Coordinates of C-alpha atoms in Angstrom, one line a residue:
X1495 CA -116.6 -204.2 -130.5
X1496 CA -118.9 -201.9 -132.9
X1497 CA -118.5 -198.4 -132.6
X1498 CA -120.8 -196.3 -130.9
X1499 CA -123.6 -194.5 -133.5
X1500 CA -125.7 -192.8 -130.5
X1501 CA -124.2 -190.3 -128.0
X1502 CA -126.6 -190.6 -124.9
X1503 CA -129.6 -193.2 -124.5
X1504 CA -131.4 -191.6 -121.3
X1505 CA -133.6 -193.5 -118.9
X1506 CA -136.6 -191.6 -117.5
X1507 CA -140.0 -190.7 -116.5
X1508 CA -141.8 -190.1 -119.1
X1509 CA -144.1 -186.8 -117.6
X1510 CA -145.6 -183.6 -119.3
X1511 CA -145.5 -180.9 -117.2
X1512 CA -148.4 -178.0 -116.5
X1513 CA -146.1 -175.0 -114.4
X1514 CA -147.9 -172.0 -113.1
X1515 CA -146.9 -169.1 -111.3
X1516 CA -147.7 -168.9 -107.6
X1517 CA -146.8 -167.3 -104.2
X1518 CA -145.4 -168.2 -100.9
X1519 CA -148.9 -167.8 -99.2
X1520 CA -150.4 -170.7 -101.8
X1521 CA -147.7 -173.3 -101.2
X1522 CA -148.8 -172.9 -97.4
X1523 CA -152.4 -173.0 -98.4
X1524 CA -151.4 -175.9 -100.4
X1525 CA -149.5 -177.8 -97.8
X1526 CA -146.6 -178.1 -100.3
X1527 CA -143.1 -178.4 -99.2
X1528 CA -141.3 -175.7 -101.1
X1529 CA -138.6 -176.9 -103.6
X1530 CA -139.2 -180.5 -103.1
X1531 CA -140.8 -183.0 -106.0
X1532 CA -143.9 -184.8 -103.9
X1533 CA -145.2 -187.7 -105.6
X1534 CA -149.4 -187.4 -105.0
X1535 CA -151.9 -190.1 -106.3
X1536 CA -154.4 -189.2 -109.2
X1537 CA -157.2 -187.3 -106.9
X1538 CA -154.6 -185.1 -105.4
X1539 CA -153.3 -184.7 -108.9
X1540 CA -156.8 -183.5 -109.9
X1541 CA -157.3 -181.5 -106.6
X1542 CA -154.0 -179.5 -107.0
X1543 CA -154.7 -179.0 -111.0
X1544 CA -158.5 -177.5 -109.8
X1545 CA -156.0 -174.9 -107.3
X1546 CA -153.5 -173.8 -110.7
X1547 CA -153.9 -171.2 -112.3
X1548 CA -152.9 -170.3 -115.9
X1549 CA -150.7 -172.8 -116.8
X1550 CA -147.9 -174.1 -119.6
X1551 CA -148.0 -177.4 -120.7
X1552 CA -145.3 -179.4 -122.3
X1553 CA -143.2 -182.2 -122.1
X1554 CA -140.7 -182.6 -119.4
X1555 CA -139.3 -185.6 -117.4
X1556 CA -135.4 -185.4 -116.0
X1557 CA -134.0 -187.7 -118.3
X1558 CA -136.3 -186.4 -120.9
X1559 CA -135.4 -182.7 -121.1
X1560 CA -131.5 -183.5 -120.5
X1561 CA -132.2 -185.6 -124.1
X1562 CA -133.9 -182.7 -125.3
X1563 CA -130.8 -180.3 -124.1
X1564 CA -128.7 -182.9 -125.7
X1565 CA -130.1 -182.7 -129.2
X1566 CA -130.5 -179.3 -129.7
X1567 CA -127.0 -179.0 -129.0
X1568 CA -126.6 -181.1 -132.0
X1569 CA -126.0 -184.7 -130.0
X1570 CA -127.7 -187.9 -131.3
X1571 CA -130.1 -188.9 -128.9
X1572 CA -132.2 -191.4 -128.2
X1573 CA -135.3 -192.0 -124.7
X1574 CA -136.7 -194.9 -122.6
X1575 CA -139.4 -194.4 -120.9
X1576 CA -143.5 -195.2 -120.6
X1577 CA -146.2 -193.6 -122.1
X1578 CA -150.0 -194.5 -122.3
X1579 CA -151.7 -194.5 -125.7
X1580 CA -153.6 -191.2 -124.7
X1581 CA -153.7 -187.8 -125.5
X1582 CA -150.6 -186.3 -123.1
X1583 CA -148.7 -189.7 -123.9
X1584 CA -148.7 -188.5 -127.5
X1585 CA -147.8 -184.8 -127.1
X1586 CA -145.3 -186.6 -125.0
X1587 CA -144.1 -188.4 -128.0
X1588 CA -144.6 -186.2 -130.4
X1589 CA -142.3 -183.6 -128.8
X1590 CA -139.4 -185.2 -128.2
X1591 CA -138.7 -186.5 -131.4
X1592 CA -139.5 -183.1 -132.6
X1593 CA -136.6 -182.1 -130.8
X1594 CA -134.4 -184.8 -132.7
X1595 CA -134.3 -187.7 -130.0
X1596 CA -135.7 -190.7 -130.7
X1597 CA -138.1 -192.5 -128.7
X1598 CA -139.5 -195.7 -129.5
X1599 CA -140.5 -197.2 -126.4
X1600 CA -143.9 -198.9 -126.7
X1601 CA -147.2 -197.2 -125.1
X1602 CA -148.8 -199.0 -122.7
X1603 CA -152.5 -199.6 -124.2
X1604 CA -154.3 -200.0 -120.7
X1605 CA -153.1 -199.2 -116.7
X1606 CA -152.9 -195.6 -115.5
X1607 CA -152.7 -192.3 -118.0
X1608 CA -149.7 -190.3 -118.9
X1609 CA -147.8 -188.6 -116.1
X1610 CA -148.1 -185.6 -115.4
X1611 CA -146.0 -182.8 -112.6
X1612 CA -148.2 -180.3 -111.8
X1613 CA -145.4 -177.3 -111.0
X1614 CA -145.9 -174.3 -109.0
X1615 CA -143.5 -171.3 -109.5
X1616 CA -142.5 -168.8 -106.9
X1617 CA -141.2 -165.1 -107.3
X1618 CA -138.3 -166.2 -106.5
X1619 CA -137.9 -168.3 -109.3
X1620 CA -137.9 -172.1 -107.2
X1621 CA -140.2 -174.5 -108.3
X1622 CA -142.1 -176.8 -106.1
X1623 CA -143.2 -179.9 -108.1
X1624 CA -146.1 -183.0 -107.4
X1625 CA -145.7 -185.9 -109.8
X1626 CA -148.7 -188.2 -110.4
X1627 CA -146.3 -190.9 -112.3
X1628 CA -149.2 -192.4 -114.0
X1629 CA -148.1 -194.6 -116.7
X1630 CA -144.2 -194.3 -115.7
X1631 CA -144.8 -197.1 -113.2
X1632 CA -144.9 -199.5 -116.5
X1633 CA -141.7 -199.0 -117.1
X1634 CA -139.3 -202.4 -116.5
X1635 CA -136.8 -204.5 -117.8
X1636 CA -138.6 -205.7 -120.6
X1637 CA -138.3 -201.9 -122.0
X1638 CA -134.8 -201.7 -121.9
X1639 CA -133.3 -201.5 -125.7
X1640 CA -130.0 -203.7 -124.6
X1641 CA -129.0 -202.9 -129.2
X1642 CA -129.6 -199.6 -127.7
X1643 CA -128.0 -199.5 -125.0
X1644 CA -124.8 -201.0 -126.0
X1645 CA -124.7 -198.6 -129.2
X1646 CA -124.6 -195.6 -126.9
X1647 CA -121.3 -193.9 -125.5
X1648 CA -123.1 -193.2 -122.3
X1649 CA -126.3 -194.3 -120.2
X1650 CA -128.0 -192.0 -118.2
X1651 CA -130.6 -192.3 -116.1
X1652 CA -132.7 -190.1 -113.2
X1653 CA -132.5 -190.9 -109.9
X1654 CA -136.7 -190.6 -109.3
X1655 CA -136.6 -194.3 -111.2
X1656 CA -135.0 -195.6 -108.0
X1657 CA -138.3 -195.3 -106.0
X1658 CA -140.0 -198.2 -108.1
X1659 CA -138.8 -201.9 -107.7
X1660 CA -139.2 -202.3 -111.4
X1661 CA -137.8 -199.4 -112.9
X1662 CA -135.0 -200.3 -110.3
X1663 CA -134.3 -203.3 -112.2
X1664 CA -134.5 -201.6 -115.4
X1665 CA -131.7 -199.3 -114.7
X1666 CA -129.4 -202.1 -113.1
X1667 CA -130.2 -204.2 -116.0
X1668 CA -129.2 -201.1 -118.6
X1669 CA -126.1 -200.5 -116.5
X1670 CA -125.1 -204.0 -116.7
X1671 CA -125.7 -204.2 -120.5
X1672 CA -123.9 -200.9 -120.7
X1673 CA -120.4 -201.8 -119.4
X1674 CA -120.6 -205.2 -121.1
X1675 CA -120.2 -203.3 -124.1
X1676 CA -117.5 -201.5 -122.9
X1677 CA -119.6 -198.4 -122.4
X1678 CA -120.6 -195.9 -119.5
X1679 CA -123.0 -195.5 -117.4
X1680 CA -123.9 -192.0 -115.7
X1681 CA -127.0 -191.1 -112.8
X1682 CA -128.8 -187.6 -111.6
X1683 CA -129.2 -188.3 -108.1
X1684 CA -132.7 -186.1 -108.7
X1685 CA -133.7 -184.9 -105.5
X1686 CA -132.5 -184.8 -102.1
X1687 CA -135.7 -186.1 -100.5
X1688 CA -135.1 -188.6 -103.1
X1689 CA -131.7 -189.3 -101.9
X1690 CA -132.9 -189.9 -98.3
X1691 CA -135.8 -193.0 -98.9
X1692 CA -132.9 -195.1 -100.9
X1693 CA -129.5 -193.3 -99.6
X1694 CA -128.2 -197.3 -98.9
X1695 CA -129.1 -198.3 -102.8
X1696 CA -128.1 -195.1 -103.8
X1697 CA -124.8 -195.3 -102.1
X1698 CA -124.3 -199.2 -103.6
X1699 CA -125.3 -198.1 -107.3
X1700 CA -122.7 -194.9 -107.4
X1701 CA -119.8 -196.8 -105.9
X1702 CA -120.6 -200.1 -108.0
X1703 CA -122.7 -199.1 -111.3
X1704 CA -122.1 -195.1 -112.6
X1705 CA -118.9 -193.9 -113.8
X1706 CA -120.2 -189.9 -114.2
X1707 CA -122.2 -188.3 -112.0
X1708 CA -125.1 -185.4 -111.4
X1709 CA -125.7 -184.1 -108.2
X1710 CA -126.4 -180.6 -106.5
X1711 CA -125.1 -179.5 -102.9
X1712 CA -128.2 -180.6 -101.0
X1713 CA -128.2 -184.1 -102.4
X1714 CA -124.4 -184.8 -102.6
X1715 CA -124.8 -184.2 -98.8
X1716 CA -127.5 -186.4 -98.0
X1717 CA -126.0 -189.3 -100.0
X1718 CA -122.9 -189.1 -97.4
X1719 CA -124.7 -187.6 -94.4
X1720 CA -122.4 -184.6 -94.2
X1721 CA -122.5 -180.9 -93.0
X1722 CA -120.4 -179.2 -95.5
X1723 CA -119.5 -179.5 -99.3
X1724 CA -116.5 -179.9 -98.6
X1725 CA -117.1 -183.2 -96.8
X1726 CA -119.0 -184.8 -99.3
X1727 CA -116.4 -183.7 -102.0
X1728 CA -114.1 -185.7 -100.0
X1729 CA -116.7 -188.6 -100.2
X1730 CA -117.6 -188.8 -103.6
X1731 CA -114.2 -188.1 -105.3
X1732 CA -113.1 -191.8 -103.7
X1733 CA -115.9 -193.4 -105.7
X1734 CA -116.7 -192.0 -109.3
X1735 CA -114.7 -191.8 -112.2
X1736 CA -116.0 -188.0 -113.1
X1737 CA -118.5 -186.2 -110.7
X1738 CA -120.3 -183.0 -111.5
X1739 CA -121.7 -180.8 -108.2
X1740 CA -123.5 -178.0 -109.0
X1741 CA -123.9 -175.4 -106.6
X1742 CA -127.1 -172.8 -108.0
X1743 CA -125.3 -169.4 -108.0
X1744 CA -122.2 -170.5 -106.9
X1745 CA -121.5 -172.6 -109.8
X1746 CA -120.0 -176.1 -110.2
X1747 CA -117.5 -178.4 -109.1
X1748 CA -116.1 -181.4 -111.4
X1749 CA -114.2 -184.0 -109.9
X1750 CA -112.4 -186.5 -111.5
X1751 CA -110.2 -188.4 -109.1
X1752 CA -106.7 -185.6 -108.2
X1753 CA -108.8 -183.3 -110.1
X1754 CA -110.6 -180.6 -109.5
X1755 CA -112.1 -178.1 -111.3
X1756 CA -114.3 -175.1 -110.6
X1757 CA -116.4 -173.3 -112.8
X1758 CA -118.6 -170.6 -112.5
X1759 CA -122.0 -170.0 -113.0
X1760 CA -123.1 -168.5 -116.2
X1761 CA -124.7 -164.4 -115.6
X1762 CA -128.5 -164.4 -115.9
X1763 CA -130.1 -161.2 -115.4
X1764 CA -133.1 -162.9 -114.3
X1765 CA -134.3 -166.3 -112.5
X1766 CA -137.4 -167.1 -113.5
X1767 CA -137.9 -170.6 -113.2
X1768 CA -135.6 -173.0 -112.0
X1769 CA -137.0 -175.9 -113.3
X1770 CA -134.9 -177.8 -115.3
X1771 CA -132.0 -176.3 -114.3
X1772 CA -129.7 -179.6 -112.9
X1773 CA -131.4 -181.6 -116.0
X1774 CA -129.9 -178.7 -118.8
X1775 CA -126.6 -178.5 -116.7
X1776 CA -126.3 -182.5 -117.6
X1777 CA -127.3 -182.0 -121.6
X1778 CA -124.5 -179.3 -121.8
X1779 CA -121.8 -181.5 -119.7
X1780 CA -122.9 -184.9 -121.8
X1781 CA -122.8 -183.3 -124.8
X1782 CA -119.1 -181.7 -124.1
X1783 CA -118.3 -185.5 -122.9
X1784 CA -119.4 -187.5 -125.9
X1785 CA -117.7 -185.4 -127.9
X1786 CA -114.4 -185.5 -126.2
X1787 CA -114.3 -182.6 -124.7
X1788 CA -112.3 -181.5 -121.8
X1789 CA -113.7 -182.0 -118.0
X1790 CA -113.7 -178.0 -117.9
X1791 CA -115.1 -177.2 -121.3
X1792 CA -118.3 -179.8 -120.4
X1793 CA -118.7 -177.7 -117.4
X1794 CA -118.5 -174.4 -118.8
X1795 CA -121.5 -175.9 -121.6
X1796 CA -123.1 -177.2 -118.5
X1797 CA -123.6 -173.2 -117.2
X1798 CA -124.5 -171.9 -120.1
X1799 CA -127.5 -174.1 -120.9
X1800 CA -128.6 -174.2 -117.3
X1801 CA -128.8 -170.7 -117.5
X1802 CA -130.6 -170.5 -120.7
X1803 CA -133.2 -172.7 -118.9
X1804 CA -133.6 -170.5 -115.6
X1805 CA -134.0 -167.3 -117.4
X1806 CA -137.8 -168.6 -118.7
X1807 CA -140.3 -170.6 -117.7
X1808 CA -140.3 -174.6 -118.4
X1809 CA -137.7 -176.7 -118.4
X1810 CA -136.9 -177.3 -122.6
X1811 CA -134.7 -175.0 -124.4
X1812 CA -136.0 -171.4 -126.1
X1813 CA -132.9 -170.2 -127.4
X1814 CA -130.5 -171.8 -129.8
X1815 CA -128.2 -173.4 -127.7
X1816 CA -125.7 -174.2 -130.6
X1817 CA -125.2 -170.2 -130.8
X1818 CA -124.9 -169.8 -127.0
X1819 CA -122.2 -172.2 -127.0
X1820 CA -120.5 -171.7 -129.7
X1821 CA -117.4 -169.7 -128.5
X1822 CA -117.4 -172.4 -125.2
X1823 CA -116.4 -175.2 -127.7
X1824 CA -113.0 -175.7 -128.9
X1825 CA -112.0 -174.7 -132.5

């Protein structure tokens, strides 16, 4: 078997996101549900871009901002997803491999535009997102890179892919190629409303398909239908080889069979925006990972970068993260 020249090959949505800053009186207005990622067809997509105000564009996408996290740590890199051949499709483009990943999926030439998540951004720092997924819904098992895949130490993919049949098949068919080549495979669950439309499928690919993975409080608990934390620890430590929980303020919790370890959230001295925040927490943890890190040093990059993220607005990385992390990594 070939040695591995890629660190991480993620799997995602392909989406360019426009944030803006709101207030709890225009989500109501709105009729969004606070904190949740809606997905909304192209004339609500339109609708809710008339209601934004000043916005920030750039690219975004789970599984596309953890790659971006990833290589500005100094990881090799490399992104499936869809595009169209338009104008967002090839700031979508152009930005990521600006970054240092490399993305040579093919752009769909006809079909739907680029996606797009139209963000809105409370005091508070939460961020309420509506995806219009656009060109995304192209993606399938003819875009999986199996040279790719099986070139990469790890897999990762978003747990938003799971609400398409075809991108469904796409990520089994990338697992499968993955641990034929003696790699491994690892999953964001995403989203807890996510979790509940596909908690059965969900359940099925975590036991049977992912050996690390991503998941907050809120969606660790829907996936096993319990009250408490605690509970769902139980659960999830029986079925991964490595799980990482995070907990917002509270930190995270890594799991990895008899082990446990907790590790606590970085100091910010402000939230600003929490978008992004689960996806950075994944680029600091992979990148600790695929370099052979220990399961508490990949946490403790985890925090930092997460942090990074929340203390501005947008989900890609302002600050050198190579300089924040520096005295996290072992000599």
């Amino acid at each position: 078997m070939s040695e591995p020249t890629v660190d991480v090959v993620g799997i995602g949505n392909a989406i360019v996101d426009v944030l803006t800053h709101c207030t709890e009186d225009d989500l109501s207005r709105l009729e969004l549900v606070k904190n949740a990622m809606t997905l909304i067809d192209s004339d609500r997509a339109d609708a809710l871009y008339g209601e934004m105000g000043p916005g920030i564009e750039m690219s975004g996408g789970s599984a596309g901002n953890t790659m971006a996290g990833i290589a500005a740590l100094g990881g090799k890199g490399s992104y499936i997803g869809k595009v169209r051949d338009d104008q967002l499709g090839t700031v979508f483009r152009h930005d990521i491999r600006a970054i240092g990943v490399s993305f040579d999926t093919a752009a769909a030439s006809e079909g739907s535009s680029t996606a797009r998540c139209l963000i809105f951004v409370t005091p508070d720092g939460h961020r309420t997102m509506n995806t219009f997924l656009g060109a995304c819904t192209e993606l399938g098992p003819n875009d999986i890179d199996a040279e790719l895949i099986k070139s990469a130490k790890v897999t990762y993919m978003e747990g938003y892919l799971w609400d398409r049949d075809e991108a469904k098949e796409a990520f089994v068919l990338a697992a499968k190629i993955a641990h034929e080549a003696g790699r491994q495979v690892s999953i964001t669950l995403s989203d807890s409303f996510c979790v509940d439309r596909h908690r059965e499928s969900f359940r099925d690919l975590v036991h049977n398909h992912v050996d690390i993975l991503f998941a907050n409080e809120d969606e660790i608990k829907s996936l096993y239908e319990v009250e408490t934390f605690d509970e769902a620890l139980a659960e999830v430590r029986r079925h991964c080889k490595v799980a990482a929980l995070t907990r917002s303020e509270k930190g995270s919790v890594i799991v990895s069979g008899d082990t446990v370890i907790e590790v606590a959230a970085e100091p910010v001295s402000k939230v600003v925006d929490t978008t992004g925040a689960g996806d950075l927490f994944a680029s600091g943890f992979l990148f600790g990972y695929t370099q052979g890190y220990d399961l508490a040093t990949c946490g403790r990059l985890g925090s930092i970068c997460a942090a990074e993220i929340i203390s501005h607005m947008g989900a890609r990385p302002d600050a050198d993260l190579k300089v924040l992390c520096k005295d996290a990594i072992p000599a």
